[in-house]
């Protein structure tokens, strides 16, 4: 249950595109990943200039592949994730693992870390799964953070005020640096678990183990008090400094715009472990994979919350145009007028970064933006069906929000048809099909 075994499965399905020509980590690899954002094939860069290591990208590039990684159909995805959040399972701690094949002194310049965008501060590790535990050891946490490479031994870590930030503050209060492991190149289930919005105190490695049917093994790190997946490609052992901070950024985050620069803590790397022929996993900020990994677990939260206020939720889409983070389209079955607005309120409560949400009826395809626009055009009246909430907490990643405080305005659009008017007024008119017309169309299309 490693990234490697998953890539082998995808190779057999012809989902891996091999890039055999030499490319540079500086802009060239990211440029190519970006061009394949829609196709979402896995890209394997075999000849990376100045490095012996191969780079893989777009592993979780579409929903289909995420479902394949969990061995389920799309209609089971939300339920499967929720199950794993509620019933985490302790992974086994093992003495040895593939990641221990090579152990060496830290030298970050030997790792093919990408420089993604024109004005980024430098190379950034973007697929880092970070494990840390509280000083007393009773709280364990796993989350994904961006890491700016400062020199051969030091990184800057962006700590959004969430769980790892809290652990770091607890360590600081105890006057200690925070030990942590940085795992790069792990099975998609581990990436999904690490992006999951489970409460503080839940160890996301246990969520990953539940998703992997008890097949996740962890090893103990040598230089720090931390665990890491035994079959990861690469693990950096590090400490988040209690005292040393640097200016982190600029860096392009999920919206595709530059996030602001902030003072962030320094990570000192104490040791490196990797497989003999490790593959470095890249993840393009604002790319398809970034949107899905960050967004998908929050679709589950929205689906669950809205399910409590209306009889049925058909689908939730944190859409591409909303960067997989700021816009939700939700299709529901409503019983009474007003259900649409309650659904919107539930969605905003479930995903605090959500900025704009639209609720539609079940005949609207939430993944088809033109279809949603049609619903807004024919079923929505701004004077009655619009909610605006001022000065709510939103995402600091939105350039139009107050990026220091995260204060923002939220807008909800209830584009479900009103029950006060006859249903047929809102139905999409059909053209009766004859066999002759259908055959002719197939012929014209060359099918
Ligand atoms: Mn957590």
Coordinates of C-alpha atoms and ligand atoms in Angstrom, one line a residue:
X1 CA 0.0 0.0 0.0
X2 CA 2.6 2.5 -1.1
X3 CA 2.7 5.2 -3.8
X4 CA 4.9 2.8 -5.8
X5 CA 2.3 0.0 -5.8
X6 CA -0.4 2.5 -6.8
X7 CA 1.7 3.9 -9.6
X8 CA 2.3 0.3 -10.9
X9 CA -1.5 -0.2 -11.0
X10 CA -2.0 3.0 -12.8
X11 CA 0.8 2.1 -15.2
X12 CA -1.1 -1.0 -16.1
X13 CA -4.2 1.1 -16.8
X14 CA -2.1 3.4 -19.1
X15 CA -2.7 6.4 -16.8
X16 CA 1.0 7.3 -16.5
X17 CA 2.6 9.6 -19.1
X18 CA 6.4 9.2 -19.2
X19 CA 8.4 12.3 -19.9
X20 CA 11.8 11.0 -21.2
X21 CA 13.4 14.3 -22.3
X22 CA 15.4 16.3 -19.9
X23 CA 13.6 19.0 -17.9
X24 CA 14.5 21.5 -15.2
X25 CA 12.9 21.7 -11.7
X26 CA 12.9 25.4 -12.2
X27 CA 9.6 26.3 -14.0
X28 CA 9.9 23.5 -16.7
X29 CA 8.4 20.6 -14.7
X30 CA 5.6 22.9 -13.3
X31 CA 4.9 24.3 -16.8
X32 CA 4.3 20.9 -18.1
X33 CA 2.1 19.8 -15.1
X34 CA 0.0 22.9 -15.6
X35 CA -0.5 22.1 -19.3
X36 CA -1.9 18.7 -18.3
X37 CA -4.3 20.1 -15.6
X38 CA -7.4 19.1 -17.6
X39 CA -6.2 15.7 -18.9
X40 CA -5.0 15.0 -15.3
X41 CA -2.7 12.1 -16.4
X42 CA 0.0 11.1 -13.9
X43 CA 3.3 12.5 -15.2
X44 CA 6.6 10.8 -14.6
X45 CA 9.6 12.9 -15.3
X46 CA 12.4 10.5 -15.9
X47 CA 15.3 12.9 -16.7
X48 CA 15.5 15.8 -14.3
X49 CA 18.4 18.1 -15.0
X50 CA 21.1 18.0 -12.3
X51 CA 19.4 15.2 -10.4
X52 CA 19.4 11.4 -10.5
X53 CA 15.9 11.3 -8.9
X54 CA 12.7 11.0 -11.0
X55 CA 9.8 13.3 -10.3
X56 CA 6.1 12.2 -10.3
X57 CA 3.2 14.6 -10.5
X58 CA -0.6 14.6 -10.7
X59 CA -1.0 11.4 -8.8
X60 CA -4.5 12.4 -7.4
X61 CA -5.3 14.5 -10.5
X62 CA -9.0 13.4 -10.8
X63 CA -11.8 12.0 -8.8
X64 CA -11.7 8.7 -10.7
X65 CA -8.2 8.0 -9.7
X66 CA -8.8 8.9 -6.0
X67 CA -11.7 6.4 -6.1
X68 CA -9.4 3.8 -7.7
X69 CA -6.8 4.4 -5.0
X70 CA -9.5 3.5 -2.4
X71 CA -11.0 0.7 -4.5
X72 CA -14.5 2.2 -4.5
X73 CA -17.0 3.8 -6.9
X74 CA -17.7 7.5 -6.9
X75 CA -21.0 7.1 -5.2
X76 CA -19.3 5.5 -2.2
X77 CA -16.5 8.0 -1.8
X78 CA -18.1 10.4 0.8
X79 CA -19.4 7.5 2.9
X80 CA -16.0 5.8 2.9
X81 CA -14.2 8.9 4.0
X82 CA -16.7 9.6 6.8
X83 CA -16.4 6.0 8.0
X84 CA -12.7 6.3 8.2
X85 CA -12.9 9.7 10.1
X86 CA -15.3 8.1 12.6
X87 CA -13.4 4.8 13.0
X88 CA -9.7 5.5 12.8
X89 CA -7.5 2.5 13.3
X90 CA -4.0 2.4 14.9
X91 CA -1.4 1.4 12.3
X92 CA 1.3 -1.1 13.2
X93 CA 4.7 0.2 14.2
X94 CA 7.3 -1.9 12.4
X95 CA 11.1 -2.1 12.7
X96 CA 12.0 -1.9 9.1
X97 CA 10.6 -0.5 5.9
X98 CA 11.6 0.4 2.3
X99 CA 12.2 4.1 3.3
X100 CA 15.0 3.0 5.5
X101 CA 17.1 1.6 2.6
X102 CA 19.3 4.7 2.7
X103 CA 19.9 7.0 5.7
X104 CA 22.0 10.1 5.2
X105 CA 23.0 13.5 6.5
X106 CA 20.7 16.3 5.4
X107 CA 21.4 18.0 2.1
X108 CA 18.2 19.4 0.6
X109 CA 20.1 20.5 -2.5
X110 CA 20.2 16.8 -3.5
X111 CA 16.3 16.6 -3.7
X112 CA 14.7 17.8 -7.0
X113 CA 12.4 20.4 -5.3
X114 CA 10.4 22.5 -7.8
X115 CA 10.4 26.2 -8.2
X116 CA 6.8 26.6 -9.5
X117 CA 5.8 30.2 -10.3
X118 CA 7.6 33.3 -11.6
X119 CA 7.7 35.3 -8.3
X120 CA 7.8 32.4 -5.8
X121 CA 10.4 33.0 -3.2
X122 CA 12.3 29.8 -4.3
X123 CA 11.9 26.0 -4.4
X124 CA 9.0 24.7 -2.3
X125 CA 8.2 21.2 -1.1
X126 CA 4.4 20.9 -1.6
X127 CA 3.4 17.3 -1.0
X128 CA 4.8 17.1 2.5
X129 CA 2.8 14.9 4.9
X130 CA 3.9 16.1 8.4
X131 CA 3.5 14.1 11.6
X132 CA 4.1 15.6 15.0
X133 CA 2.9 15.0 18.5
X134 CA 2.2 17.0 21.6
X135 CA 4.9 17.4 24.3
X136 CA 3.1 14.9 26.6
X137 CA 2.6 12.7 23.6
X138 CA -1.2 12.3 24.0
X139 CA -2.1 14.2 20.8
X140 CA -0.8 13.1 17.4
X141 CA -1.4 15.0 14.2
X142 CA -0.7 14.6 10.5
X143 CA -1.3 17.4 8.0
X144 CA 0.1 18.8 4.7
X145 CA 2.1 22.0 4.7
X146 CA 4.2 23.9 2.2
X147 CA 7.9 24.1 3.0
X148 CA 10.2 26.7 1.5
X149 CA 13.8 25.5 1.0
X150 CA 16.1 28.1 2.7
X151 CA 19.4 26.2 2.4
X152 CA 20.9 22.7 2.6
X153 CA 19.5 22.1 6.1
X154 CA 16.7 24.5 6.7
X155 CA 13.1 25.0 5.6
X156 CA 10.4 27.6 6.4
X157 CA 7.1 26.1 7.2
X158 CA 3.7 27.8 6.7
X159 CA 1.6 27.0 9.8
X160 CA -2.0 28.0 9.2
X161 CA -3.6 28.4 12.7
X162 CA -4.9 24.8 12.9
X163 CA -3.6 21.6 14.5
X164 CA 0.1 21.6 13.8
X165 CA 0.2 25.3 14.7
X166 CA -1.4 24.4 18.1
X167 CA 1.1 21.6 18.7
X168 CA 3.9 24.0 17.9
X169 CA 2.5 26.6 20.3
X170 CA 2.2 24.0 23.1
X171 CA 5.9 23.0 22.5
X172 CA 6.9 26.7 22.5
X173 CA 5.2 27.2 25.9
X174 CA 7.2 24.3 27.2
X175 CA 10.3 26.0 25.8
X176 CA 10.9 23.2 23.3
X177 CA 11.3 22.8 19.5
X178 CA 8.7 20.5 18.0
X179 CA 10.0 17.2 16.5
X180 CA 8.3 16.2 13.3
X181 CA 8.7 13.9 10.3
X182 CA 8.1 15.0 6.7
X183 CA 7.0 12.2 4.4
X184 CA 7.1 12.7 0.6
X185 CA 5.8 10.1 -1.8
X186 CA 3.0 8.3 0.0
X187 CA -0.1 6.4 -1.0
X188 CA -3.1 8.7 -2.1
X189 CA -5.1 7.4 1.0
X190 CA -2.4 9.0 3.2
X191 CA -2.6 12.3 1.3
X192 CA -6.4 12.3 1.6
X193 CA -6.3 11.4 5.3
X194 CA -3.8 14.2 6.0
X195 CA -6.1 16.7 4.2
X196 CA -9.1 15.5 6.2
X197 CA -10.8 18.0 8.6
X198 CA -11.0 15.6 11.6
X199 CA -10.9 17.2 15.1
X200 CA -7.8 18.0 17.0
X201 CA -6.7 14.8 18.8
X202 CA -7.5 12.5 15.9
X203 CA -4.3 11.0 14.4
X204 CA -4.7 11.2 10.6
X205 CA -2.3 8.2 10.1
X206 CA -5.1 6.2 11.9
X207 CA -7.6 7.6 9.4
X208 CA -5.3 6.6 6.5
X209 CA -4.9 3.1 8.0
X210 CA -8.7 2.8 8.2
X211 CA -8.9 3.8 4.5
X212 CA -6.2 1.3 3.6
X213 CA -8.0 -1.6 5.5
X214 CA -5.3 -1.8 8.2
X215 CA -2.4 -1.9 5.7
X216 CA -0.5 1.2 6.8
X217 CA 2.8 0.5 8.6
X218 CA 4.8 3.1 10.4
X219 CA 8.5 3.3 11.4
X220 CA 10.1 5.2 14.1
X221 CA 12.4 8.0 13.1
X222 CA 16.0 7.9 14.2
X223 CA 16.8 11.6 15.0
X224 CA 13.5 12.8 16.2
X225 CA 10.5 11.6 18.2
X226 CA 8.2 10.9 15.3
X227 CA 6.7 8.2 13.1
X228 CA 6.5 8.0 9.3
X229 CA 5.0 5.5 6.7
X230 CA 7.4 2.6 6.4
X231 CA 7.0 2.5 2.6
X232 CA 7.3 6.3 1.9
X233 CA 9.7 7.3 -0.9
X234 CA 11.5 9.9 1.2
X235 CA 11.3 11.1 4.8
X236 CA 13.0 14.2 6.3
X237 CA 13.4 14.2 10.1
X238 CA 13.1 17.7 11.4
X239 CA 12.4 20.1 14.2
X240 CA 10.2 23.2 14.1
X241 CA 12.1 25.9 16.0
X242 CA 10.4 27.5 19.0
X243 CA 12.3 30.8 18.4
X244 CA 13.6 31.1 14.9
X245 CA 11.3 32.7 12.3
X246 CA 11.9 34.0 8.7
X247 CA 9.8 35.8 6.1
X248 CA 8.1 33.0 4.2
X249 CA 6.8 33.6 0.6
X250 CA 5.8 35.0 -1.8
X251 CA 4.2 31.7 -2.9
X252 CA 1.2 30.8 -5.1
X253 CA -1.4 28.9 -3.3
X254 CA -4.7 27.3 -4.3
X255 CA -6.3 30.3 -5.9
X256 CA -3.5 30.7 -8.3
X257 CA -2.6 34.1 -6.9
X258 CA 0.4 35.0 -4.7
X259 CA -0.2 34.5 -1.0
X260 CA 1.2 37.3 1.2
X261 CA 4.5 37.1 2.9
X262 CA 4.5 36.3 6.6
X263 CA 7.0 35.5 9.4
X264 CA 6.9 31.8 9.8
X265 CA 9.0 29.3 11.8
X266 CA 12.2 27.6 10.6
X267 CA 12.5 23.8 10.4
X268 CA 15.9 22.3 10.9
X269 CA 16.4 19.0 9.1
X270 CA 18.3 16.5 11.3
X271 CA 18.3 13.4 9.0
X272 CA 17.1 12.0 5.7
X273 CA 15.8 8.5 4.8
X274 CA 14.8 7.3 1.4
X275 CA 14.4 4.3 -0.8
X276 CA 17.5 3.5 -2.9
X277 CA 15.8 4.8 -6.1
X278 CA 13.2 7.1 -4.5
X279 CA 10.8 9.1 -6.6
X280 CA 10.1 12.7 -5.6
X281 CA 6.4 13.6 -5.5
X282 CA 5.6 17.0 -6.8
X283 CA 2.3 18.8 -6.4
X284 CA 1.5 21.9 -8.4
X285 CA -0.1 24.6 -6.2
X286 CA -3.5 25.6 -7.6
X287 CA -3.4 22.5 -9.9
X288 CA -6.1 19.9 -10.2
X289 CA -4.5 17.7 -7.6
X290 CA -4.2 20.5 -5.1
X291 CA -7.9 21.5 -5.6
X292 CA -9.1 17.9 -5.1
X293 CA -7.0 17.0 -2.1
X294 CA -7.9 20.2 -0.3
X295 CA -11.5 20.4 -1.5
X296 CA -12.8 16.8 -1.6
X297 CA -12.8 16.2 2.2
X298 CA -14.7 19.5 2.6
X299 CA -17.3 18.4 0.1
X300 CA -17.9 15.5 2.5
X301 CA -18.4 18.0 5.4
X302 CA -20.9 20.0 3.3
X303 CA -22.7 16.9 2.2
X304 CA -23.1 15.7 5.7
X305 CA -24.2 19.1 7.1
X306 CA -26.7 19.8 4.4
X307 CA -28.1 16.3 4.7
X308 CA -29.2 17.2 8.2
X309 CA -31.5 20.0 7.0
X310 CA -33.0 18.7 3.8
X311 CA -34.3 15.2 2.9
X312 CA -31.6 14.4 0.3
X313 CA -28.4 15.8 -1.0
X314 CA -27.6 14.6 -4.5
X315 CA -24.1 16.0 -5.1
X316 CA -21.6 18.6 -3.9
X317 CA -19.0 20.2 -6.1
X318 CA -16.3 22.6 -4.8
X319 CA -15.9 23.8 -8.4
X320 CA -12.7 24.3 -10.4
X321 CA -13.5 28.0 -11.0
X322 CA -13.8 28.5 -7.2
X323 CA -10.3 26.9 -6.9
X324 CA -11.8 23.8 -5.3
X325 CA -12.1 25.8 -2.1
X326 CA -14.2 29.0 -2.3
X327 CA -17.3 28.0 -4.3
X328 CA -19.8 25.2 -3.7
X329 CA -22.6 24.0 -5.9
X330 CA -25.0 21.7 -4.1
X331 CA -28.0 19.8 -5.6
X332 CA -30.8 18.9 -3.2
X333 CA -34.3 17.6 -2.9
X334 CA -36.4 20.2 -1.2
X335 CA -39.7 19.8 0.6
X336 CA -40.6 23.4 1.4
X337 CA -39.5 26.8 0.1
X338 CA -36.9 27.9 2.5
X339 CA -35.1 24.6 2.5
X340 CA -32.7 26.0 -0.1
X341 CA -31.6 28.8 2.3
X342 CA -31.2 26.4 5.2
X343 CA -29.0 24.3 2.9
X344 CA -26.8 27.3 2.2
X345 CA -26.5 28.2 5.9
X346 CA -25.5 24.6 6.7
X347 CA -22.9 24.6 3.9
X348 CA -21.3 27.9 5.2
X349 CA -21.2 26.4 8.7
X350 CA -19.6 23.2 7.5
X351 CA -16.8 24.8 5.5
X352 CA -15.6 28.1 7.1
X353 CA -13.5 29.0 4.0
X354 CA -16.6 28.8 1.7
X355 CA -17.3 32.2 0.2
X356 CA -20.1 31.6 -2.5
X357 CA -22.5 28.8 -2.6
X358 CA -25.4 27.9 -4.9
X359 CA -28.1 25.4 -4.2
X360 CA -29.9 23.8 -7.2
X361 CA -32.5 21.0 -7.8
X362 CA -31.6 17.5 -8.6
X363 CA -32.1 17.9 -12.4
X364 CA -29.1 20.2 -12.5
X365 CA -25.6 18.8 -13.0
X366 CA -23.4 20.4 -10.4
X367 CA -20.3 19.6 -12.4
X368 CA -21.6 21.5 -15.4
X369 CA -21.2 25.2 -14.8
X370 CA -23.5 26.1 -17.8
X371 CA -26.2 24.0 -16.4
X372 CA -25.9 25.7 -13.0
X373 CA -25.9 29.1 -14.7
X374 CA -29.1 28.1 -16.5
X375 CA -30.7 27.3 -13.1
X376 CA -29.7 30.7 -11.8
X377 CA -31.0 32.3 -15.0
X378 CA -34.4 30.6 -14.8
X379 CA -35.1 29.8 -11.1
X380 CA -33.5 32.6 -9.1
X381 CA -34.7 36.0 -8.0
X382 CA -32.1 38.1 -6.4
X383 CA -34.6 40.1 -4.3
X384 CA -35.8 36.9 -2.6
X385 CA -33.3 34.1 -3.1
X386 CA -30.0 35.8 -2.2
X387 CA -28.2 35.7 1.1
X388 CA -25.3 38.0 1.9
X389 CA -23.4 37.7 5.2
X390 CA -21.0 40.4 5.9
X391 CA -17.8 40.2 8.0
X392 CA -17.8 36.4 8.5
X393 CA -14.6 34.4 8.8
X394 CA -13.4 33.2 5.4
X395 CA -10.2 32.2 3.7
X396 CA -7.0 34.3 3.9
X397 CA -6.2 32.9 0.5
X398 CA -8.8 35.1 -1.2
X399 CA -7.2 38.3 -2.5
X400 CA -10.4 40.2 -2.1
X401 CA -10.8 39.3 1.6
X402 CA -8.9 40.9 4.5
X403 CA -5.9 38.5 4.2
X404 CA -4.7 39.3 7.8
X405 CA -7.9 38.7 9.7
X406 CA -9.7 36.4 7.1
X407 CA -12.8 38.6 7.3
X408 CA -15.0 38.3 4.2
X409 CA -18.5 38.6 2.8
X410 CA -20.3 35.4 1.9
X411 CA -23.0 35.0 -0.7
X412 CA -25.6 32.3 -1.0
X413 CA -27.7 31.7 -4.1
X414 CA -30.9 29.6 -3.8
X415 CA -31.5 28.6 -7.4
X416 CA -34.0 25.9 -6.6
X417 CA -37.4 26.3 -8.3
X418 CA -40.0 27.9 -6.1
X419 CA -42.8 25.4 -5.0
X420 CA -45.4 28.2 -5.3
X421 CA -45.3 28.0 -9.1
X422 CA -46.2 25.0 -11.2
X423 CA -43.3 22.6 -11.7
X424 CA -43.7 22.4 -15.5
X425 CA -42.8 26.1 -15.8
X426 CA -39.2 25.2 -14.8
X427 CA -38.8 22.0 -16.7
X428 CA -36.4 21.8 -19.5
X429 CA -38.4 21.3 -22.7
X430 CA -37.7 18.0 -24.6
X431 CA -37.7 17.3 -28.3
X432 CA -39.3 13.9 -29.0
X433 CA -36.7 11.5 -30.5
X434 CA -37.4 9.2 -33.4
X435 CA -35.2 6.3 -34.3
X436 CA -34.6 7.8 -37.7
X437 CA -33.4 11.1 -36.3
X438 CA -31.2 9.3 -33.8
X439 CA -29.6 7.1 -36.5
X440 CA -29.0 10.2 -38.7
X441 CA -27.3 12.1 -35.9
X442 CA -25.0 9.1 -35.2
X443 CA -24.2 9.0 -39.0
X444 CA -23.5 12.8 -39.1
X445 CA -21.2 12.5 -36.1
X446 CA -19.4 9.6 -37.7
X447 CA -20.2 7.1 -34.9
Ligands
LIG1 MN1 -5.5 17.3 12.6

